[in-house]
Coordinates of N, CA, C and O and ligand atoms in Angstrom, one line a residue:
M1 N 10.5 0.3 12.9 CA 11.5 -0.5 12.1 C 11.5 -2.0 12.6 O 11.1 -2.3 13.7
T2 N 11.9 -2.8 11.7 CA 11.8 -4.3 12.0 C 13.1 -4.9 11.8 O 14.1 -4.3 11.4
K3 N 13.2 -6.2 12.1 CA 14.5 -6.9 12.1 C 15.1 -7.0 10.7 O 16.3 -7.1 10.5
A4 N 14.2 -7.0 9.7 CA 14.7 -7.0 8.3 C 14.9 -5.7 7.7 O 15.2 -5.5 6.5
S5 N 14.8 -4.6 8.5 CA 14.8 -3.2 8.0 C 16.1 -2.9 7.2 O 16.0 -2.3 6.1
E6 N 17.2 -3.3 7.7 CA 18.5 -3.0 7.0 C 18.6 -3.7 5.7 O 19.0 -3.1 4.7
L7 N 18.2 -4.9 5.6 CA 18.2 -5.7 4.3 C 17.3 -5.0 3.3 O 17.6 -4.7 2.2
I8 N 16.1 -4.7 3.8 CA 15.1 -4.1 2.9 C 15.6 -2.7 2.4 O 15.5 -2.4 1.2
R9 N 16.1 -1.9 3.4 CA 16.6 -0.6 3.0 C 17.6 -0.7 2.0 O 17.7 0.2 1.0
S10 N 18.5 -1.7 2.1 CA 19.6 -1.8 1.1 C 19.2 -2.1 -0.3 O 20.0 -2.0 -1.2
R11 N 18.0 -2.7 -0.4 CA 17.5 -3.1 -1.7 C 16.5 -2.1 -2.4 O 15.9 -2.4 -3.4
I12 N 16.4 -0.9 -1.7 CA 15.5 0.1 -2.3 C 16.4 1.1 -3.0 O 17.3 1.7 -2.3
R13 N 16.2 1.4 -4.3 CA 17.0 2.3 -5.0 C 16.4 3.7 -5.1 O 15.2 3.8 -5.5
D14 N 17.1 4.7 -4.9 CA 16.7 6.1 -5.1 C 16.9 6.5 -6.5 O 18.0 6.4 -7.0
V15 N 15.9 7.0 -7.2 CA 16.0 7.5 -8.5 C 15.6 9.0 -8.5 O 14.4 9.3 -8.2
A16 N 16.5 9.9 -8.7 CA 16.2 11.3 -8.6 C 15.4 11.8 -9.8 O 15.6 11.3 -11.0
D17 N 14.5 12.7 -9.6 CA 13.8 13.4 -10.6 C 12.9 12.5 -11.5 O 12.8 12.7 -12.7
Y18 N 12.4 11.5 -10.8 CA 11.4 10.6 -11.5 C 10.1 10.5 -10.7 O 10.3 10.3 -9.4
P19 N 8.9 10.6 -11.2 CA 8.6 10.8 -12.6 C 8.7 12.3 -13.0 O 8.4 12.6 -14.2
K20 N 9.0 13.2 -12.1 CA 9.2 14.6 -12.5 C 10.3 15.2 -11.6 O 10.6 14.7 -10.5
T21 N 10.8 16.3 -12.0 CA 11.9 17.0 -11.3 C 11.5 17.3 -9.9 O 10.4 17.7 -9.6
G22 N 12.4 17.0 -9.0 CA 12.2 17.3 -7.6 C 11.7 16.1 -6.8 O 11.7 16.1 -5.5
V23 N 11.2 15.0 -7.4 CA 10.8 13.8 -6.7 C 11.9 12.8 -6.7 O 12.6 12.5 -7.7
L24 N 12.1 12.3 -5.5 CA 13.1 11.2 -5.3 C 12.3 9.9 -5.2 O 11.7 9.6 -4.2
F25 N 12.3 9.2 -6.4 CA 11.5 8.0 -6.5 C 12.2 6.8 -5.8 O 13.3 6.5 -6.0
K26 N 11.4 6.1 -5.0 CA 11.9 4.9 -4.3 C 11.5 3.7 -5.1 O 10.4 3.2 -5.2
D27 N 12.5 3.1 -5.8 CA 12.4 2.0 -6.7 C 12.6 0.7 -6.0 O 13.7 0.4 -5.5
I28 N 11.5 -0.1 -5.9 CA 11.6 -1.4 -5.1 C 11.9 -2.6 -6.0 O 12.0 -3.7 -5.5
T29 N 12.2 -2.4 -7.3 CA 12.5 -3.5 -8.2 C 13.8 -4.3 -7.7 O 13.8 -5.5 -7.9
P30 N 14.8 -3.6 -7.2 CA 15.9 -4.4 -6.7 C 15.5 -5.4 -5.6 O 16.0 -6.5 -5.5
L31 N 14.6 -4.9 -4.7 CA 14.1 -5.7 -3.6 C 13.3 -6.9 -4.1 O 13.5 -8.0 -3.7
L32 N 12.4 -6.6 -5.1 CA 11.6 -7.7 -5.6 C 12.4 -8.8 -6.3 O 12.0 -10.0 -6.2
G33 N 13.6 -8.4 -6.8 CA 14.4 -9.4 -7.5 C 15.3 -10.2 -6.6 O 16.0 -11.1 -7.0
D34 N 15.3 -9.9 -5.3 CA 16.1 -10.5 -4.3 C 15.2 -11.4 -3.5 O 14.4 -10.9 -2.6
H35 N 15.3 -12.7 -3.6 CA 14.3 -13.6 -2.9 C 14.3 -13.4 -1.4 O 13.3 -13.3 -0.8
T36 N 15.5 -13.3 -0.8 CA 15.6 -13.2 0.6 C 14.9 -11.9 1.1 O 14.1 -11.9 2.1
A37 N 15.2 -10.8 0.4 CA 14.6 -9.5 0.8 C 13.1 -9.5 0.6 O 12.3 -9.1 1.4
F38 N 12.7 -10.0 -0.6 CA 11.2 -10.1 -0.9 C 10.5 -11.0 0.1 O 9.4 -10.6 0.6
A39 N 11.0 -12.1 0.4 CA 10.4 -13.0 1.3 C 10.3 -12.4 2.7 O 9.3 -12.5 3.4
A40 N 11.4 -11.7 3.1 CA 11.3 -11.0 4.4 C 10.2 -10.0 4.5 O 9.5 -9.8 5.5
V41 N 10.1 -9.2 3.4 CA 9.0 -8.2 3.3 C 7.6 -8.9 3.5 O 6.8 -8.4 4.2
I42 N 7.4 -9.9 2.7 CA 6.1 -10.6 2.7 C 5.8 -11.2 4.1 O 4.7 -11.0 4.7
D43 N 6.8 -11.8 4.7 CA 6.7 -12.4 6.0 C 6.3 -11.3 7.1 O 5.4 -11.5 7.9
E44 N 7.0 -10.2 7.0 CA 6.8 -9.1 8.0 C 5.5 -8.4 7.8 O 4.8 -8.1 8.8
L45 N 5.1 -8.2 6.5 CA 3.8 -7.5 6.3 C 2.7 -8.5 6.7 O 1.6 -8.0 7.2
S46 N 2.9 -9.8 6.7 CA 1.9 -10.7 7.0 C 1.7 -10.9 8.5 O 0.7 -11.5 9.0
E47 N 2.7 -10.5 9.3 CA 2.7 -10.7 10.7 C 1.6 -9.9 11.4 O 1.0 -10.3 12.3
V48 N 1.4 -8.7 10.8 CA 0.4 -7.8 11.4 C -1.0 -8.3 11.1 O -1.3 -8.6 9.9
H49 N -1.8 -8.4 12.0 CA -3.2 -8.7 11.9 C -3.5 -10.1 11.3 O -4.5 -10.4 10.8
A50 N -2.4 -10.9 11.2 CA -2.5 -12.2 10.5 C -3.7 -13.1 10.9 O -4.2 -13.8 10.2
N51 N -4.1 -12.9 12.2 CA -5.2 -13.8 12.7 C -6.6 -13.2 12.5 O -7.5 -13.9 12.8
G52 N -6.6 -11.9 12.1 CA -7.9 -11.3 12.1 C -8.3 -10.5 10.8 O -8.9 -9.5 10.9
V53 N -7.8 -11.0 9.7 CA -8.0 -10.3 8.5 C -8.8 -11.2 7.5 O -8.4 -12.3 7.3
D54 N -9.9 -10.6 6.9 CA -10.7 -11.4 6.0 C -10.2 -11.1 4.5 O -10.3 -11.9 3.7
K55 N -9.8 -9.8 4.3 CA -9.3 -9.4 3.0 C -8.1 -8.5 3.1 O -8.0 -7.7 4.0
V56 N -7.2 -8.7 2.1 CA -6.1 -7.8 2.0 C -6.3 -7.0 0.7 O -6.5 -7.5 -0.4
V57 N -6.3 -5.7 0.8 CA -6.4 -4.8 -0.3 C -5.0 -4.4 -0.8 O -4.2 -3.9 -0.1
G58 N -4.8 -4.5 -2.1 CA -3.6 -4.0 -2.8 C -3.9 -2.8 -3.6 O -5.0 -2.8 -4.3
I59 N -3.1 -1.8 -3.6 CA -3.3 -0.6 -4.4 C -2.5 -0.6 -5.6 O -1.3 -0.8 -5.6
E60 N -3.1 -0.4 -6.8 CA -2.5 -0.5 -8.1 C -1.3 0.5 -8.1 O -1.4 1.6 -7.7
A61 N -0.2 0.1 -8.7 CA 0.1 -1.2 -9.2 C 1.1 -1.9 -8.3 O 1.0 -3.1 -8.1
R62 N 2.1 -1.2 -7.7 CA 3.1 -1.9 -6.9 C 2.5 -2.6 -5.7 O 3.0 -3.6 -5.2
G63 N 1.4 -2.0 -5.2 CA 0.7 -2.6 -4.0 C 0.2 -4.0 -4.3 O 0.2 -4.9 -3.4
F64 N -0.1 -4.3 -5.6 CA -0.6 -5.6 -5.9 C 0.5 -6.7 -5.7 O 0.2 -7.8 -5.2
I65 N 1.7 -6.3 -6.0 CA 2.8 -7.2 -5.9 C 3.1 -7.7 -4.5 O 3.4 -8.8 -4.2
L66 N 2.8 -6.8 -3.5 CA 3.0 -7.1 -2.1 C 1.7 -7.7 -1.5 O 1.8 -8.6 -0.7
A67 N 0.6 -7.1 -1.8 CA -0.7 -7.5 -1.2 C -1.1 -8.9 -1.5 O -1.6 -9.6 -0.6
A68 N -0.9 -9.4 -2.7 CA -1.3 -10.7 -3.1 C -0.6 -11.8 -2.3 O -1.3 -12.7 -1.8
P69 N 0.7 -11.8 -2.2 CA 1.3 -12.8 -1.4 C 1.0 -12.7 0.1 O 0.9 -13.7 0.8
V70 N 0.8 -11.4 0.6 CA 0.4 -11.2 2.0 C -1.0 -11.9 2.2 O -1.2 -12.5 3.2
A71 N -1.9 -11.7 1.2 CA -3.3 -12.3 1.4 C -3.1 -13.8 1.4 O -3.7 -14.5 2.3
Y72 N -2.3 -14.4 0.6 CA -2.2 -15.9 0.5 C -1.6 -16.3 1.9 O -2.1 -17.3 2.5
H73 N -0.5 -15.6 2.3 CA 0.2 -16.0 3.6 C -0.8 -15.9 4.8 O -0.6 -16.6 5.7
S74 N -1.7 -14.9 4.7 CA -2.6 -14.6 5.8 C -3.9 -15.4 5.8 O -4.7 -15.2 6.7
G75 N -4.1 -16.2 4.8 CA -5.4 -16.9 4.7 C -6.5 -16.0 4.4 O -7.7 -16.3 4.8
A76 N -6.3 -14.9 3.7 CA -7.3 -13.9 3.4 C -7.5 -13.8 1.9 O -6.7 -14.3 1.1
G77 N -8.6 -13.2 1.5 CA -8.8 -12.9 0.1 C -8.1 -11.7 -0.3 O -7.6 -10.9 0.5
F78 N -7.9 -11.5 -1.6 CA -7.2 -10.3 -2.2 C -8.2 -9.4 -2.9 O -9.1 -9.9 -3.7
V79 N -8.2 -8.1 -2.7 CA -9.1 -7.2 -3.4 C -8.2 -6.1 -4.0 O -7.4 -5.4 -3.3
P80 N -8.3 -5.9 -5.3 CA -7.6 -4.8 -6.0 C -8.3 -3.5 -5.9 O -9.5 -3.4 -6.1
V81 N -7.6 -2.4 -5.5 CA -8.0 -1.1 -5.7 C -7.3 -0.5 -6.9 O -6.0 -0.6 -6.9
R82 N -8.1 -0.1 -7.9 CA -7.4 0.2 -9.2 C -7.7 1.7 -9.6 O -8.6 2.3 -9.1
K83 N -6.8 2.1 -10.5 CA -7.0 3.5 -11.1 C -8.3 3.5 -11.9 O -8.8 2.4 -12.4
K84 N -8.9 4.7 -12.0 CA -10.2 4.8 -12.6 C -10.3 4.2 -14.0 O -9.4 4.3 -14.8
G85 N -11.4 3.4 -14.2 CA -11.6 2.9 -15.5 C -11.1 1.5 -15.8 O -11.3 0.9 -16.9
K86 N -10.5 0.8 -14.8 CA -9.9 -0.5 -15.0 C -10.8 -1.6 -14.5 O -10.6 -2.8 -14.9
L87 N -11.7 -1.4 -13.6 CA -12.5 -2.4 -13.0 C -13.8 -2.6 -13.8 O -14.5 -1.6 -14.1
P88 N -14.2 -3.8 -14.1 CA -15.3 -4.0 -15.1 C -16.7 -3.8 -14.5 O -17.7 -3.5 -15.2
A89 N -16.9 -4.1 -13.2 CA -18.3 -4.1 -12.6 C -18.5 -2.8 -11.9 O -17.7 -1.9 -12.0
A90 N -19.7 -2.7 -11.2 CA -20.0 -1.4 -10.6 C -19.0 -1.1 -9.5 O -18.6 -2.0 -8.7
T91 N -18.6 0.2 -9.4 CA -17.5 0.6 -8.5 C -18.0 1.8 -7.6 O -18.9 2.5 -7.9
F92 N -17.2 1.9 -6.5 CA -17.2 3.2 -5.8 C -15.9 3.9 -6.2 O -14.9 3.2 -6.5
E93 N -15.8 5.2 -6.2 CA -14.6 5.9 -6.6 C -14.3 7.0 -5.6 O -15.2 7.6 -5.0
E94 N -13.0 7.3 -5.5 CA -12.5 8.4 -4.6 C -11.4 9.1 -5.4 O -10.5 8.5 -5.9
S95 N -11.4 10.5 -5.4 CA -10.3 11.2 -6.0 C -9.5 11.9 -4.9 O -10.0 12.2 -3.8
Y96 N -8.2 12.1 -5.2 CA -7.3 12.6 -4.1 C -6.0 13.2 -4.8 O -5.8 12.9 -6.0
D97 N -5.2 13.9 -4.0 CA -4.0 14.5 -4.5 C -2.8 13.6 -4.2 O -2.8 13.0 -3.1
L98 N -1.9 13.5 -5.1 CA -0.6 12.7 -4.9 C 0.5 13.7 -4.7 O 0.4 14.9 -4.8
E99 N 1.7 13.1 -4.3 CA 2.9 13.8 -4.2 C 3.2 14.5 -5.5 O 3.7 15.6 -5.6
Y100 N 2.9 13.7 -6.6 CA 3.0 14.3 -7.9 C 1.7 14.1 -8.7 O 1.4 13.0 -9.1
G101 N 0.9 15.1 -8.8 CA -0.3 15.0 -9.6 C -1.5 14.6 -8.8 O -1.5 14.8 -7.5
S102 N -2.6 14.1 -9.4 CA -3.8 13.7 -8.7 C -4.3 12.4 -9.4 O -3.8 12.1 -10.5
A103 N -5.2 11.8 -8.7 CA -5.7 10.5 -9.2 C -7.1 10.1 -8.7 O -7.5 10.7 -7.7
T104 N -7.7 9.1 -9.3 CA -8.9 8.6 -8.8 C -8.8 7.1 -8.8 O -8.3 6.5 -9.7
V105 N -9.2 6.5 -7.6 CA -9.1 5.1 -7.4 C -10.5 4.5 -7.3 O -11.4 5.2 -6.8
E106 N -10.7 3.2 -7.6 CA -12.0 2.6 -7.5 C -11.8 1.2 -6.9 O -10.8 0.6 -7.0
V107 N -13.0 0.7 -6.3 CA -13.1 -0.7 -5.9 C -14.4 -1.2 -6.3 O -15.4 -0.4 -6.4
H108 N -14.5 -2.5 -6.5 CA -15.8 -3.0 -6.8 C -16.8 -2.9 -5.6 O -16.4 -3.2 -4.5
Q109 N -18.0 -2.5 -5.9 CA -19.0 -2.3 -4.8 C -19.2 -3.6 -4.0 O -19.6 -3.6 -2.9
D110 N -19.1 -4.8 -4.7 CA -19.3 -6.0 -4.0 C -18.1 -6.8 -3.6 O -18.1 -8.0 -3.4
A111 N -16.9 -6.0 -3.4 CA -15.7 -6.7 -3.1 C -15.6 -7.3 -1.7 O -14.8 -8.2 -1.5
F112 N -16.4 -6.7 -0.8 CA -16.3 -7.2 0.6 C -17.7 -7.7 1.1 O -18.7 -7.3 0.6
A113 N -17.6 -8.7 2.0 CA -18.8 -9.0 2.8 C -19.0 -8.0 3.9 O -18.0 -7.4 4.3
P114 N -20.2 -7.8 4.3 CA -20.5 -6.8 5.4 C -19.6 -7.1 6.6 O -19.5 -8.2 7.1
G115 N -18.9 -6.1 7.1 CA -18.1 -6.2 8.3 C -16.7 -6.9 8.1 O -16.0 -7.1 9.0
D116 N -16.4 -7.2 6.8 CA -15.0 -7.8 6.6 C -14.0 -7.0 7.2 O -14.0 -5.7 7.2
R117 N -13.0 -7.6 7.8 CA -11.8 -7.0 8.4 C -10.7 -6.9 7.3 O -10.3 -7.9 6.8
V118 N -10.3 -5.7 7.1 CA -9.4 -5.4 5.9 C -8.1 -4.8 6.2 O -8.0 -3.8 7.0
L119 N -7.0 -5.4 5.7 CA -5.7 -4.8 5.8 C -5.4 -4.2 4.4 O -5.5 -4.9 3.4
I120 N -5.0 -2.9 4.4 CA -4.5 -2.3 3.2 C -3.0 -2.3 3.1 O -2.3 -2.0 4.0
V121 N -2.5 -2.7 1.9 CA -1.1 -2.8 1.7 C -0.6 -2.0 0.5 O -1.3 -2.1 -0.6
D122 N 0.4 -1.3 0.6 CA 1.0 -0.6 -0.5 C 2.5 -0.5 -0.3 O 3.1 -0.9 0.7
D123 N 3.2 -0.1 -1.4 CA 4.7 -0.1 -1.3 C 5.2 1.2 -0.5 O 6.0 1.0 0.4
V124 N 4.7 2.4 -0.9 CA 5.2 3.6 -0.3 C 4.1 4.4 0.3 O 3.1 4.6 -0.4
L125 N 4.2 4.9 1.6 CA 3.3 5.9 2.1 C 4.0 7.2 2.0 O 5.0 7.4 2.6
A126 N 3.5 8.1 1.1 CA 4.1 9.4 0.9 C 3.2 10.4 1.6 O 3.2 10.6 2.8
T127 N 2.3 11.1 0.9 CA 1.5 12.1 1.5 C 0.3 11.5 2.2 O -0.4 12.2 2.9
G128 N 0.0 10.2 1.9 CA -1.1 9.5 2.6 C -2.4 9.6 1.8 O -3.4 9.0 2.2
G129 N -2.4 10.4 0.7 CA -3.7 10.6 0.0 C -4.2 9.3 -0.6 O -5.4 9.0 -0.6
T130 N -3.3 8.4 -1.1 CA -3.8 7.2 -1.7 C -4.3 6.3 -0.6 O -5.4 5.6 -0.8
A131 N -3.7 6.2 0.5 CA -4.1 5.3 1.6 C -5.4 5.8 2.1 O -6.4 5.0 2.5
Q132 N -5.5 7.1 2.3 CA -6.8 7.7 2.8 C -7.9 7.4 1.9 O -9.0 7.1 2.4
A133 N -7.7 7.6 0.6 CA -8.8 7.4 -0.4 C -9.2 5.9 -0.4 O -10.4 5.5 -0.4
T134 N -8.2 5.0 -0.2 CA -8.5 3.6 -0.2 C -9.2 3.2 1.0 O -10.2 2.4 1.0
A135 N -8.9 3.7 2.2 CA -9.6 3.4 3.4 C -11.0 3.9 3.3 O -12.0 3.2 3.7
E136 N -11.3 5.0 2.7 CA -12.6 5.5 2.5 C -13.4 4.6 1.6 O -14.6 4.3 1.8
L137 N -12.8 4.1 0.5 CA -13.4 3.1 -0.4 C -13.9 1.9 0.4 O -15.0 1.3 0.2
V138 N -13.0 1.4 1.2 CA -13.3 0.2 2.0 C -14.5 0.4 2.9 O -15.4 -0.4 2.9
R139 N -14.5 1.5 3.5 CA -15.6 1.8 4.4 C -16.9 2.0 3.6 O -18.0 1.5 4.0
R140 N -16.8 2.7 2.5 CA -18.1 2.8 1.7 C -18.6 1.5 1.2 O -19.8 1.4 1.0
A141 N -17.7 0.6 1.0 CA -18.1 -0.8 0.5 C -18.5 -1.7 1.7 O -18.8 -2.9 1.5
G142 N -18.6 -1.1 2.9 CA -19.2 -1.9 4.0 C -18.3 -2.7 4.9 O -18.7 -3.5 5.7
A143 N -17.0 -2.5 4.7 CA -16.0 -3.2 5.5 C -15.3 -2.4 6.5 O -15.4 -1.1 6.5
E144 N -14.4 -3.0 7.3 CA -13.7 -2.3 8.4 C -12.2 -2.3 8.1 O -11.7 -3.4 7.9
V145 N -11.6 -1.2 8.1 CA -10.1 -1.1 7.9 C -9.4 -1.4 9.3 O -9.6 -0.7 10.2
V146 N -8.7 -2.5 9.3 CA -8.0 -2.8 10.6 C -6.6 -2.3 10.6 O -5.9 -2.3 11.7
G147 N -6.0 -2.0 9.4 CA -4.7 -1.4 9.4 C -4.2 -1.1 8.0 O -4.8 -1.6 7.0
I148 N -3.1 -0.4 8.0 CA -2.5 0.0 6.7 C -1.0 -0.4 6.9 O -0.4 0.1 7.8
S149 N -0.5 -1.3 6.0 CA 0.9 -1.7 6.1 C 1.6 -1.4 4.8 O 1.1 -1.6 3.7
V150 N 2.8 -0.7 5.0 CA 3.5 -0.3 3.8 C 5.0 -0.8 4.0 O 5.5 -0.9 5.1
L151 N 5.6 -0.9 2.9 CA 7.0 -1.3 2.9 C 7.9 -0.1 3.4 O 8.7 -0.2 4.2
L152 N 7.6 1.1 2.9 CA 8.4 2.3 3.1 C 7.6 3.5 3.4 O 6.6 3.8 2.6
E153 N 7.9 4.2 4.5 CA 7.2 5.4 4.8 C 8.1 6.6 4.6 O 9.2 6.6 5.2
L154 N 7.7 7.6 3.9 CA 8.4 8.9 3.7 C 7.9 9.8 4.8 O 6.9 10.6 4.6
S155 N 8.5 9.8 6.0 CA 7.9 10.4 7.2 C 7.9 11.9 7.0 O 7.0 12.6 7.6
F156 N 8.8 12.5 6.2 CA 8.8 14.0 6.1 C 7.6 14.5 5.3 O 7.3 15.7 5.3
L157 N 6.8 13.6 4.7 CA 5.6 14.0 4.0 C 4.3 13.9 4.9 O 3.2 14.2 4.5
N158 N 4.5 13.4 6.2 CA 3.5 13.3 7.2 C 2.2 12.6 6.8 O 1.1 13.0 7.1
G159 N 2.4 11.5 6.0 CA 1.2 10.8 5.5 C 0.3 10.3 6.6 O -0.9 10.2 6.5
R160 N 0.9 9.9 7.8 CA 0.1 9.4 8.9 C -0.9 10.3 9.4 O -2.0 9.9 9.9
E161 N -0.6 11.6 9.3 CA -1.6 12.6 9.8 C -2.9 12.6 9.0 O -3.9 13.1 9.5
R162 N -2.9 12.0 7.8 CA -4.2 11.9 7.1 C -4.9 10.6 7.4 O -5.9 10.3 6.8
L163 N -4.4 9.8 8.3 CA -4.9 8.5 8.6 C -5.2 8.4 10.1 O -4.8 7.4 10.7
P164 N -6.0 9.4 10.7 CA -6.2 9.3 12.1 C -7.0 8.1 12.5 O -7.9 7.7 11.8
G165 N -6.6 7.5 13.6 CA -7.4 6.4 14.2 C -7.0 5.1 13.5 O -7.6 4.0 13.9
L166 N -6.2 5.1 12.5 CA -5.8 3.8 11.8 C -4.4 3.4 12.3 O -3.5 4.2 12.5
L167 N -4.3 2.1 12.4 CA -3.0 1.5 12.7 C -2.2 1.4 11.5 O -2.5 0.7 10.5
V168 N -1.1 2.3 11.4 CA -0.2 2.4 10.2 C 1.1 1.7 10.6 O 1.7 2.2 11.5
R169 N 1.5 0.7 9.8 CA 2.8 0.1 10.1 C 3.7 0.1 8.9 O 3.2 -0.1 7.8
S170 N 4.9 0.5 9.1 CA 5.9 0.7 8.0 C 7.1 -0.2 8.4 O 7.6 -0.2 9.5
L171 N 7.6 -1.0 7.4 CA 8.8 -1.8 7.6 C 10.1 -0.9 7.7 O 11.0 -1.3 8.4
V172 N 10.1 0.1 6.9 CA 11.2 1.0 6.8 C 10.7 2.5 6.8 O 9.7 2.8 6.1
V173 N 11.3 3.3 7.6 CA 10.9 4.7 7.7 C 12.1 5.6 7.3 O 13.2 5.4 7.8
V174 N 11.9 6.5 6.3 CA 13.0 7.4 6.0 C 12.5 8.9 6.1 O 11.3 9.1 6.2
Ligands
AMP201 P1 0.7 9.2 -1.5 O1 -0.7 9.1 -1.9 O2 1.3 10.6 -1.6 O3 0.9 8.6 -0.1 O4 1.5 8.3 -2.5 C1 1.5 7.0 -2.4 C2 1.5 6.3 -3.7 O5 2.3 6.9 -4.7 C3 2.0 4.9 -3.6 O6 1.2 4.0 -4.3 C4 3.4 4.9 -4.1 O7 3.6 3.8 -5.0 C5 3.5 6.2 -4.9 N1 4.6 7.1 -4.5 C6 4.5 8.3 -4.0 N2 5.7 8.9 -3.8 C7 6.6 8.0 -4.2 C8 8.0 8.0 -4.2 N3 8.8 9.0 -3.7 N4 8.6 6.9 -4.6 C9 7.9 5.8 -5.0 N5 6.6 5.8 -5.1 C10 5.9 6.8 -4.6

């Protein structure tokens, strides 16, 4: 937990049974609409690895909103990891299970320089499948994952267990 945790926590809205029955969806749009809370999130996500990151990866779609300003703030490039079929050039792809459903993500094969140090950013760490697949994509593309930073971790889903050996940082844990 961090110094801005309470502010951040207060701006995340729980929406029951979205996108399907039984899921408690963590809606970050109230946070994004509050300049103070949004700025605190970007500042805190950027503190980690700020001196040693070449690229910041954002995971479609909410991860983009956080990762792009973190990349700018950190003096790093931004790389999108997208759902299958959205990237125009040659890609690597990974499939995985979600808390609700399954998905395939892709990254451009030439997104990284060899040995690039990469920070992965997303909004929510749930089961860890998305982050695990993204870390694998980064490695397959020849770069090094130096950490995974998320706004919110759903600790009861044990996502960290799927990310052994990786530095996982969460601004808020529930
Ligand atoms: P997972 O692969 O299970 O860790 O799921 C992480 C991805 O799914 C993130 O990109 C989140 O945006 C989204 N996600 C999963 N569960 C939730 C939830 N309860 N509320 C909001 N987003 C979620």
